[in-house]
PDB file of C-alpha atoms and ligand atoms in Angstrom:
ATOM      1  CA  UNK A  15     300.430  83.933  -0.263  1.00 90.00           C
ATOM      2  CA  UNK A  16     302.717  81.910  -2.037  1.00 97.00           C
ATOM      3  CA  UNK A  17     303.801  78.442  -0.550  1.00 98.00           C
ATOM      4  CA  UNK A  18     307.107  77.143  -1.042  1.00 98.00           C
ATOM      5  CA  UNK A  19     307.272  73.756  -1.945  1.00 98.00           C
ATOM      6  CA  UNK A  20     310.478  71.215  -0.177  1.00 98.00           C
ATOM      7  CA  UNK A  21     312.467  69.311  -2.455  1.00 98.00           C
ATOM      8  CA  UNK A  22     310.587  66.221  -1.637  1.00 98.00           C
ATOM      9  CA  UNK A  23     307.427  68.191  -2.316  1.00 98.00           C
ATOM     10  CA  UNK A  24     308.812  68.793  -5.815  1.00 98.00           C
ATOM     11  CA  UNK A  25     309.522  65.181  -6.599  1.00 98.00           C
ATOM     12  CA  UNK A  26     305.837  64.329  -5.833  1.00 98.00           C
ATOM     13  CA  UNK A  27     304.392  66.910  -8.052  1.00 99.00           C
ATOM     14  CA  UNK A  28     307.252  66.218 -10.682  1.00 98.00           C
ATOM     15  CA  UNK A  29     304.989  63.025 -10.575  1.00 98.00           C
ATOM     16  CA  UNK A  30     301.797  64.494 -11.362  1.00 99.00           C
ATOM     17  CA  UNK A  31     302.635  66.638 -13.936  1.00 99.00           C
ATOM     18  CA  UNK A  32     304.542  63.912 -15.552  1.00 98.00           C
ATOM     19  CA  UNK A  33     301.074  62.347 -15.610  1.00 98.00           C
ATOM     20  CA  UNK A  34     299.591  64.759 -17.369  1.00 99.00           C
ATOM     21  CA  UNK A  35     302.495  65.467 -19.681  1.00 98.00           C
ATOM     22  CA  UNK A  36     302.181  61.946 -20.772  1.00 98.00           C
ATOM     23  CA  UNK A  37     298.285  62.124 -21.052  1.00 98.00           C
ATOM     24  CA  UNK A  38     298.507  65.205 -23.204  1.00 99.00           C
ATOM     25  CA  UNK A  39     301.305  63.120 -25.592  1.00 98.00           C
ATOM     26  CA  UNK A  40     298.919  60.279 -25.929  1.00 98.00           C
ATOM     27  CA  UNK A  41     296.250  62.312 -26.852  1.00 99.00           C
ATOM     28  CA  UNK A  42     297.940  64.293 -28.871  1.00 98.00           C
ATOM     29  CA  UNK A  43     298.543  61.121 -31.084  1.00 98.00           C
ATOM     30  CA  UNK A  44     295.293  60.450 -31.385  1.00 98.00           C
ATOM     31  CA  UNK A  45     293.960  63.482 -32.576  1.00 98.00           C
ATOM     32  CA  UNK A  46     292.993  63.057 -36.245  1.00 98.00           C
ATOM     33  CA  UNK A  47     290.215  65.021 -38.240  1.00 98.00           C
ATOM     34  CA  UNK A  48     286.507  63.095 -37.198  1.00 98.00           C
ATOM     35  CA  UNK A  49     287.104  62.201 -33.684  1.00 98.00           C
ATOM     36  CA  UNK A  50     284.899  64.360 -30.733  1.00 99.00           C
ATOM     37  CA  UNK A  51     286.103  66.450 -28.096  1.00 99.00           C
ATOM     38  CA  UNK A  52     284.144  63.930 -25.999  1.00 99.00           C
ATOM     39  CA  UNK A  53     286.218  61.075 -27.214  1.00 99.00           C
ATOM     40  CA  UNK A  54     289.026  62.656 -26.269  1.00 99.00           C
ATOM     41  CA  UNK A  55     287.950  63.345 -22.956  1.00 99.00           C
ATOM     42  CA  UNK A  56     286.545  60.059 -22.226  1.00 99.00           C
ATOM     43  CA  UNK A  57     290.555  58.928 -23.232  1.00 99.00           C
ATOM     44  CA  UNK A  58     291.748  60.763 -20.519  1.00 99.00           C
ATOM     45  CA  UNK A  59     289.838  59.879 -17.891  1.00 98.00           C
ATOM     46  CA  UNK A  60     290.417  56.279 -18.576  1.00 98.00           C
ATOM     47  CA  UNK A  61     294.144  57.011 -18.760  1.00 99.00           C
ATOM     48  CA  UNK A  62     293.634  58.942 -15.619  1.00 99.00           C
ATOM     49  CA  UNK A  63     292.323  56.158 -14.334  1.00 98.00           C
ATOM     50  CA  UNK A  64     295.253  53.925 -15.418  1.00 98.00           C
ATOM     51  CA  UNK A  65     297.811  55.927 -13.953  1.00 98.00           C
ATOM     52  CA  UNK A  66     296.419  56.013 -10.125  1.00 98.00           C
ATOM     53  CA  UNK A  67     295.572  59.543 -10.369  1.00 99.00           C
ATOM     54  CA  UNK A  68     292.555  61.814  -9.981  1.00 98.00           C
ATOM     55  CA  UNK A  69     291.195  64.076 -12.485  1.00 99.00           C
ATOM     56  CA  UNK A  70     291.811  67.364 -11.668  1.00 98.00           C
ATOM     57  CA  UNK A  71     288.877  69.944 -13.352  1.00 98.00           C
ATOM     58  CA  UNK A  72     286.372  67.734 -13.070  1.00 98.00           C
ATOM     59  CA  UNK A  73     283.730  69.023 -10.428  1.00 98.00           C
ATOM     60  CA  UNK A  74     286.133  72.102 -10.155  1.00 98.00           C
ATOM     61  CA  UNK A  75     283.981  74.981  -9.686  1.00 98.00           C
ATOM     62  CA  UNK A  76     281.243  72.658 -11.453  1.00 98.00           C
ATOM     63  CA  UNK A  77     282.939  71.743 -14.695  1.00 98.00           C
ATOM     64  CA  UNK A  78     281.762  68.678 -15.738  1.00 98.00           C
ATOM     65  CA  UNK A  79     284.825  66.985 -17.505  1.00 98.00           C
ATOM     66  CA  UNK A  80     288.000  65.592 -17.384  1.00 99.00           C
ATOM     67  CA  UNK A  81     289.339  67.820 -19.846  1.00 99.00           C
ATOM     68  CA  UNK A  82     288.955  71.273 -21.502  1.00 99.00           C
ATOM     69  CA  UNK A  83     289.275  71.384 -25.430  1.00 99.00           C
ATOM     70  CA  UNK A  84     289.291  74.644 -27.096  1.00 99.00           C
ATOM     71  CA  UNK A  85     288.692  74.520 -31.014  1.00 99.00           C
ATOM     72  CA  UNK A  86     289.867  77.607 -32.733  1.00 99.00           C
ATOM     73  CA  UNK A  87     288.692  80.961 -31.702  1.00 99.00           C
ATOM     74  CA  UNK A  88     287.899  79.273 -28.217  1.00 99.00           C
ATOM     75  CA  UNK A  89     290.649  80.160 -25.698  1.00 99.00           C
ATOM     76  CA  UNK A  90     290.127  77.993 -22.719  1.00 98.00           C
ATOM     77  CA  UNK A  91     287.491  75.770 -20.910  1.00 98.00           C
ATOM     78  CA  UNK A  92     285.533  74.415 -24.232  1.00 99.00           C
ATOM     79  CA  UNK A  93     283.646  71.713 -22.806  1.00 99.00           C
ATOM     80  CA  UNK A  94     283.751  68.495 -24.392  1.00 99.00           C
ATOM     81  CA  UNK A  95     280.842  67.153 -26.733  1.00 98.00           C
ATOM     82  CA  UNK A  96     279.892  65.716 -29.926  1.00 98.00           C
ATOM     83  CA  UNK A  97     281.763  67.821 -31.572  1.00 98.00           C
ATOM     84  CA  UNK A  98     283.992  67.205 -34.106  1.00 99.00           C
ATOM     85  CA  UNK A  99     287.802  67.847 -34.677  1.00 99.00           C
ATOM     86  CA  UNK A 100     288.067  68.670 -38.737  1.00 98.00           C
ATOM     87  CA  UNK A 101     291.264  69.165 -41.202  1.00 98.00           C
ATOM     88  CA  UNK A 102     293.017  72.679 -40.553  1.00 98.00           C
ATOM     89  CA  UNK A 103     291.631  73.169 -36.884  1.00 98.00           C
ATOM     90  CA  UNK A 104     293.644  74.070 -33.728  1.00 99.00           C
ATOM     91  CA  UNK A 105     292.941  71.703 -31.069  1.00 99.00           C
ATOM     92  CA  UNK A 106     293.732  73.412 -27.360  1.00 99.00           C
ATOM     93  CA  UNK A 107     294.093  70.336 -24.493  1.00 99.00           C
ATOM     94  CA  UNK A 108     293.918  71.713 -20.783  1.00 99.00           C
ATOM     95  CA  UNK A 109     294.732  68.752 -18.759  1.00 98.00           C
ATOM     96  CA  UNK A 110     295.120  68.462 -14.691  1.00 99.00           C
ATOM     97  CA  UNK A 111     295.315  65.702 -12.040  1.00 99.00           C
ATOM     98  CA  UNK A 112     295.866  65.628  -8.579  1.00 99.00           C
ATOM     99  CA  UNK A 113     298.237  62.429  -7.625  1.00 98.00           C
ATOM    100  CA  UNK A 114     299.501  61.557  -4.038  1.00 98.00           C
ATOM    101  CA  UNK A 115     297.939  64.839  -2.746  1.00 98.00           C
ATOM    102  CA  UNK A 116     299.697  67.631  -5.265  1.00 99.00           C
ATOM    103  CA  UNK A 117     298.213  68.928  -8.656  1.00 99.00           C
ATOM    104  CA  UNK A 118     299.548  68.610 -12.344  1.00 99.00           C
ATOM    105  CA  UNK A 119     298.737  71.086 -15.111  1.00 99.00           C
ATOM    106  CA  UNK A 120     299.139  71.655 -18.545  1.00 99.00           C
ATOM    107  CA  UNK A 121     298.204  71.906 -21.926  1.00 99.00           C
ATOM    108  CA  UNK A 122     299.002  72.127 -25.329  1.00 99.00           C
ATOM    109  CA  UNK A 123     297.777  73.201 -28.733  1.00 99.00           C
ATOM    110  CA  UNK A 124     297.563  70.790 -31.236  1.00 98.00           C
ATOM    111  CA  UNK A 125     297.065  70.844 -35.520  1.00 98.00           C
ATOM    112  CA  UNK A 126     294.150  68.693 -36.666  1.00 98.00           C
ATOM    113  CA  UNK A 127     295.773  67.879 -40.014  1.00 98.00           C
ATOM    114  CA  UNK A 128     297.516  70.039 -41.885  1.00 98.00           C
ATOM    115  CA  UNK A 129     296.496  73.632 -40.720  1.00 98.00           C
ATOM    116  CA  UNK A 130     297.417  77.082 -42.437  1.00 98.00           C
ATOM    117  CA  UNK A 131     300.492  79.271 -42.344  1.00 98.00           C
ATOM    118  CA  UNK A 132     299.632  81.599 -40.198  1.00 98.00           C
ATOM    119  CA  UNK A 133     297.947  79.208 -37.763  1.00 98.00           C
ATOM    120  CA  UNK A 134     300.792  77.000 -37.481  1.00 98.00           C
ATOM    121  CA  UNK A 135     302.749  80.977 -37.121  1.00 98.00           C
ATOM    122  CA  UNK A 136     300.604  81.224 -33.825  1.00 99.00           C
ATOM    123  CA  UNK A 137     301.585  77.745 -32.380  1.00 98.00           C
ATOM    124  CA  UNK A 138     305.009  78.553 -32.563  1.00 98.00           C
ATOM    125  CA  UNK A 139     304.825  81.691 -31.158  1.00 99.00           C
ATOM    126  CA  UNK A 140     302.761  80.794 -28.364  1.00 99.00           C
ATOM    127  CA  UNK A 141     304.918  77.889 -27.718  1.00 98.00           C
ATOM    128  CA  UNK A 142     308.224  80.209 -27.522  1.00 99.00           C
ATOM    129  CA  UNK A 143     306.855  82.375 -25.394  1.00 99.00           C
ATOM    130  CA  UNK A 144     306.171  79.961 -22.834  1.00 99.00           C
ATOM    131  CA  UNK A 145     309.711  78.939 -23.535  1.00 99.00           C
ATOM    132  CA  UNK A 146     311.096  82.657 -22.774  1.00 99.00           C
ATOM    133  CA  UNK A 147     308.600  82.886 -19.680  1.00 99.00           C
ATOM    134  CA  UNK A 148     310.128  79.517 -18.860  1.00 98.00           C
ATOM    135  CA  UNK A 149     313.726  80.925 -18.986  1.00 98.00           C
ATOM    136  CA  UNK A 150     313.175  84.156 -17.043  1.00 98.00           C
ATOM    137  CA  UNK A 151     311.411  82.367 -13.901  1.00 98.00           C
ATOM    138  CA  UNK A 152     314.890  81.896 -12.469  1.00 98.00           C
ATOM    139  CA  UNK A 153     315.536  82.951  -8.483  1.00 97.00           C
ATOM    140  CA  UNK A 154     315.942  86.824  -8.412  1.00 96.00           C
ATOM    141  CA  UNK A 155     314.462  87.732 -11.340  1.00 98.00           C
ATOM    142  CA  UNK A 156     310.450  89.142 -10.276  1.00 98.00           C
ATOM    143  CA  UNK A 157     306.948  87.568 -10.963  1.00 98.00           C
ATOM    144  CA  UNK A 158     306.228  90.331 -13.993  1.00 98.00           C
ATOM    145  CA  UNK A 159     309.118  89.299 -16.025  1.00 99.00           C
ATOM    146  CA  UNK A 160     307.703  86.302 -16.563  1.00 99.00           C
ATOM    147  CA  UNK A 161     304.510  88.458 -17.849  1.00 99.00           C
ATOM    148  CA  UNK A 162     306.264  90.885 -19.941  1.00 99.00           C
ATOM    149  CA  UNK A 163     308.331  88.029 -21.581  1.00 99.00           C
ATOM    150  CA  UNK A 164     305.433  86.605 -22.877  1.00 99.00           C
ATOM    151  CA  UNK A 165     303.465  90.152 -23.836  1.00 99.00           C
ATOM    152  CA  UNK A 166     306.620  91.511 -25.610  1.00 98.00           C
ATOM    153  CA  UNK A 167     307.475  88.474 -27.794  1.00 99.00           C
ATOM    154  CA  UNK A 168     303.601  87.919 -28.517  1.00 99.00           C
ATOM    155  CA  UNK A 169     302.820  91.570 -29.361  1.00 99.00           C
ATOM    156  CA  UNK A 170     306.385  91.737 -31.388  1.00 99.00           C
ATOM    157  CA  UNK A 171     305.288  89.010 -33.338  1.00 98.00           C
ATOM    158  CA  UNK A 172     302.002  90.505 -34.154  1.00 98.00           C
ATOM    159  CA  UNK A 173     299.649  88.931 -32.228  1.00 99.00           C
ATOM    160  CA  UNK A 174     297.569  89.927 -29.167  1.00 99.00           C
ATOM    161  CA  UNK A 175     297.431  88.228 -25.329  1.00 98.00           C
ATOM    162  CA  UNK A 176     294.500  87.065 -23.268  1.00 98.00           C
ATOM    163  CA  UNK A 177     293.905  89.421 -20.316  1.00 98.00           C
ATOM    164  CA  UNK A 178     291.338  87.281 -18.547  1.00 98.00           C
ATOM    165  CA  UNK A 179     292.795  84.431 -17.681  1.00 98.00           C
ATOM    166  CA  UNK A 180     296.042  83.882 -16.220  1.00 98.00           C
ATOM    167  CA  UNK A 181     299.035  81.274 -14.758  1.00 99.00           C
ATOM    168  CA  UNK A 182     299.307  80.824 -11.614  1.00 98.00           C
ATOM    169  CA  UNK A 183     300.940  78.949  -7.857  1.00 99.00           C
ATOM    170  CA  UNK A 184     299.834  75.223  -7.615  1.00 99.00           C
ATOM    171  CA  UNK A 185     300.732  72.382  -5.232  1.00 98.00           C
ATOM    172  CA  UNK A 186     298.272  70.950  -2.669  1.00 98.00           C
ATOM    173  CA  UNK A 187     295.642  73.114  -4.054  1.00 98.00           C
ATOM    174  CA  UNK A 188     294.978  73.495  -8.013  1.00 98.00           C
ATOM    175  CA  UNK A 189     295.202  77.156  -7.712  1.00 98.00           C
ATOM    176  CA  UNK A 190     297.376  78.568  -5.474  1.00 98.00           C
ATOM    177  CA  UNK A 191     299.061  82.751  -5.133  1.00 98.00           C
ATOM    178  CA  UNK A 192     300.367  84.039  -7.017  1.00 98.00           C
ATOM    179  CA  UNK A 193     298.167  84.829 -10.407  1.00 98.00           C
ATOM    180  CA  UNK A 194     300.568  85.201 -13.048  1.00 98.00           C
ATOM    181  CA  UNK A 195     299.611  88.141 -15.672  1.00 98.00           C
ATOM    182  CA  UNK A 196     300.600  86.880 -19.128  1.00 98.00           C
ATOM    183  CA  UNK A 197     301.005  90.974 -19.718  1.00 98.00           C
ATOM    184  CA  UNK A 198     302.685  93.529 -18.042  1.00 98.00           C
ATOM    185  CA  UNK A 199     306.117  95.653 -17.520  1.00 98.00           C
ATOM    186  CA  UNK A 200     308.969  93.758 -16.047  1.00 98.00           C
ATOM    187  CA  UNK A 201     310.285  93.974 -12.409  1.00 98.00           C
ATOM    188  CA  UNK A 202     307.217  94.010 -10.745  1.00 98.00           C
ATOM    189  CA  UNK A 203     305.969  91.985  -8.052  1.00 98.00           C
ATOM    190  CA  UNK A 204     307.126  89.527  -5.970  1.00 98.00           C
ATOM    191  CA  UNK A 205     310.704  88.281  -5.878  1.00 98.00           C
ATOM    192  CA  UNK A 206     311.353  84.795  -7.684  1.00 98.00           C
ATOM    193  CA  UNK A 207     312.269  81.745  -5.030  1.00 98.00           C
ATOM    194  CA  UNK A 208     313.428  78.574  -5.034  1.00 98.00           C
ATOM    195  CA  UNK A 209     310.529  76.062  -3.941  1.00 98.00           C
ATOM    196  CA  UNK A 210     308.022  78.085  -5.962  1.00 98.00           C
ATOM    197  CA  UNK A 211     306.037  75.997  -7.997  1.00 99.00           C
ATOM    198  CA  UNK A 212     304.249  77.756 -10.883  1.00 99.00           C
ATOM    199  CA  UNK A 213     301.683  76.772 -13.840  1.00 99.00           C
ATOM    200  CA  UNK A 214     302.656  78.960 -16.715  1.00 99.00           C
ATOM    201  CA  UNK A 215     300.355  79.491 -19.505  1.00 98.00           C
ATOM    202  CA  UNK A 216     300.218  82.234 -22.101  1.00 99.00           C
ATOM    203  CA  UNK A 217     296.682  82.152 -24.096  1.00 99.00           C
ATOM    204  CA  UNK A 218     297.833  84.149 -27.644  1.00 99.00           C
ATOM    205  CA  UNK A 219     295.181  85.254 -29.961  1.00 99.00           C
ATOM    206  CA  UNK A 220     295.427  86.069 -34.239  1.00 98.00           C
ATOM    207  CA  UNK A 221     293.703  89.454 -33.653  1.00 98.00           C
ATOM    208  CA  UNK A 222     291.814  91.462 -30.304  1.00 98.00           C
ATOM    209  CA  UNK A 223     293.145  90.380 -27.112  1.00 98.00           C
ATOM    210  CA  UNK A 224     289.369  90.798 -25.978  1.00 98.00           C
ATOM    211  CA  UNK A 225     287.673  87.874 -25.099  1.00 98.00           C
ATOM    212  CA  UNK A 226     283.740  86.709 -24.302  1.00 98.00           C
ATOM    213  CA  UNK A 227     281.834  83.790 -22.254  1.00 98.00           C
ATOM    214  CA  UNK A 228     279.774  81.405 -24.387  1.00 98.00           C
ATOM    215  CA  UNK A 229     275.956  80.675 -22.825  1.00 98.00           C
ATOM    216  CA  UNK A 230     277.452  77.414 -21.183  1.00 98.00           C
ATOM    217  CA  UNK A 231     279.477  79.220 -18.908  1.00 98.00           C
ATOM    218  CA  UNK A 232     282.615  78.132 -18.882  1.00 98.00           C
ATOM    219  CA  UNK A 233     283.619  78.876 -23.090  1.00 99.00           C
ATOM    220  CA  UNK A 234     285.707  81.616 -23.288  1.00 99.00           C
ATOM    221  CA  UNK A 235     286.003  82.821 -27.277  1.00 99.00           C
ATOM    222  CA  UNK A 236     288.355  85.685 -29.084  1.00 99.00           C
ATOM    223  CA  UNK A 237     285.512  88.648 -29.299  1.00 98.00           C
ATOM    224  CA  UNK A 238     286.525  89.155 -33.188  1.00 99.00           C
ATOM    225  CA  UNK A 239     286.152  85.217 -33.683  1.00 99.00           C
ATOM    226  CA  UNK A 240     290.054  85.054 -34.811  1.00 99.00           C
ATOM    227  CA  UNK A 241     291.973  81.945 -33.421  1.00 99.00           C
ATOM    228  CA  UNK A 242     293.572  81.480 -30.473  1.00 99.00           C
ATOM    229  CA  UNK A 243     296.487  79.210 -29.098  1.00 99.00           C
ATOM    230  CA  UNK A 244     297.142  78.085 -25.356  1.00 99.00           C
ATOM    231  CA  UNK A 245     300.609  76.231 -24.124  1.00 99.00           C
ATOM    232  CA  UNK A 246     300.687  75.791 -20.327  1.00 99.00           C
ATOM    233  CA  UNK A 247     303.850  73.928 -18.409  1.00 99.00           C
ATOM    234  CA  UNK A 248     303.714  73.737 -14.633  1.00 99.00           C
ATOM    235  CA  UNK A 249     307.749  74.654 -13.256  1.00 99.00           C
ATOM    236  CA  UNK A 250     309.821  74.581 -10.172  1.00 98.00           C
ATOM    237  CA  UNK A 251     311.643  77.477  -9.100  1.00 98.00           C
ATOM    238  CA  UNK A 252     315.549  75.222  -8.187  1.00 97.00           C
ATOM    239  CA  UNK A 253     318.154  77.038  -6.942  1.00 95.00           C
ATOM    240  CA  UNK A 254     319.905  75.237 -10.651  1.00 94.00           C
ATOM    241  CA  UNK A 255     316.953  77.781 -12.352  1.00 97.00           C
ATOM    242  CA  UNK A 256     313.607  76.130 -13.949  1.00 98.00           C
ATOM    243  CA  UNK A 257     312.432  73.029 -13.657  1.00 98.00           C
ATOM    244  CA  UNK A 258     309.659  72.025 -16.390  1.00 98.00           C
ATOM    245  CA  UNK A 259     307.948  69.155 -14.208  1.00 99.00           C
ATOM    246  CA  UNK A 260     305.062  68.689 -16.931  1.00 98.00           C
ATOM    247  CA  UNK A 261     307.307  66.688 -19.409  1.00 98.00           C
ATOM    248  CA  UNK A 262     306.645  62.987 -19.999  1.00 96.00           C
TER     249      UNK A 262
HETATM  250  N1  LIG B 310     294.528  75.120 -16.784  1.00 78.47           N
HETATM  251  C1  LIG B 310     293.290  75.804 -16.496  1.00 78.47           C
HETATM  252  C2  LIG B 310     293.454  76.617 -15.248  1.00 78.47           C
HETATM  253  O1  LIG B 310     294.466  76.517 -14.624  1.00 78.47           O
HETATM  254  C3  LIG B 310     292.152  74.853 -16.457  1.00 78.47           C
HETATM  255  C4  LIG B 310     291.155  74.974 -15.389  1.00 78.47           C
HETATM  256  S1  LIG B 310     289.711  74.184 -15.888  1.00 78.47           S
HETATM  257  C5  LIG B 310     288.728  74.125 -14.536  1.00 78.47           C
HETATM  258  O2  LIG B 310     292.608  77.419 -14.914  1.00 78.47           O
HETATM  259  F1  LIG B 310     287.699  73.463 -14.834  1.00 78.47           F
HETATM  260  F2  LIG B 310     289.373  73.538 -13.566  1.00 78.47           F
HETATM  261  F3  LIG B 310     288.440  75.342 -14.155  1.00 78.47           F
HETATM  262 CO1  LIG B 311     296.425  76.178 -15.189  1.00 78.47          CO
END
């Protein structure tokens, strides 16, 4: 089922996932090589805090923090610890709230430092395709367009996308209909509407799409160890075409 959301609906979660947008920015900033995961966790839960909202993941299926950071070849989840961030690593930050009733999500990938060629080559592209998937999720278009926008740039430029985890509907609930395939053919599915509310988020990996869970549970890790990248922006479907509501 997929809930449509009212226009005043929209405004409230345009709120939330402002939140986190502006979370994720400060972060961001203070991401330098030496600081734990846990640091920046314990950053934005305060933030969370400051802001009159509720962290989101936290006791979500049992995960136990505020935010998910993914170093590397980790694709999503990574639990925060003592770990810590070093020169030339790729930083994934999976934030969520829920303010006034209605979710937020998103995340971003983030250089520690100066990072290599080809790793900074996998930001970008994982970044433009959640720009194309962002573009196609206009009304009329179908739910798989957004998928094969983001498999046919990804592939094209030579890397490989996550399987296991996908985007999906949010609003009152965190996840809500549909799940959103970040691979596929195009015009498949479900017809695009205005009111739909969706958290994109392509997960793009150096080398095998293939992906395995660490012993903790919730760390999910490229199979060949090659890096990964994750860019998520939660949208509204307007009848004026997307809406990005996760921007500060
Ligand atoms: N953005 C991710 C998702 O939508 C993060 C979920 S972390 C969890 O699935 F702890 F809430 F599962
Ligand atoms: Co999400």
């Amino acid at each position: 089922m997929i809930t449509l959301k009212s226009p005043r609906e929209i405004e409230i979660m345009r709120e939330s996932n402002r939140i986190v947008a502006q979370i994720l920015t400060s972060l961001k900033d203070a991401i330098r090589p030496g600081i734990t995961t846990k640091e920046l966790d314990r950053m934005a839960e305060e933030l969370t805090k400051e802001k009159g909202a509720v962290p989101a993941f936290k006791g979500y299926s049992g995960y136990p923090a505020t935010l998910c950071v993914s170093v590397n070849e980790e694709i999503v989840h990574g639990i925060p610890g003592p770990r810590r961030l070093r020169e030339g690593d790729l930083a994934s930050l999976d934030m969520g709230v829920k303010y006034r009733g209605y979710y937020g999500d998103a995340a971003i990938t983030v250089p520690v430092g100066r990072v290599n060629q080809k790793a900074k080559r996998l930001l970008e592209v994982t970044k433009e395709a959640l720009d194309r998937a962002i573009a196609v999720a206009t009304p009329g278009n179908r739910l798989s367009d957004i998928s094969s926008a983001i498999q046919s740039y990804a592939e094209g430029e030579g890397f490989s996308v996550v399987r296991e985890f996908v985007g999906h509907g949010i609003g009152k609930r965190l996840h809500e209909g549909p799940q959103i395939p970040n691979y596929g053919p195009p015009h498949r599915g479900p017809f695009l509407k205005v009111g739909m509310v969706l958290a994109l988020e392509p997960m793009v990996n150096m080398g095998t799409w293939k992906a395995e869970l660490l012993p903790d549970g919730w760390t999910a890790v490229t199979a060949d160890s090659s890096l990964s990248a994750h860019f998520e922006n939660t949208i509204a479907i307007t009848t004026n075409g997307p809406l990005i509501l996760s921007q500060p």
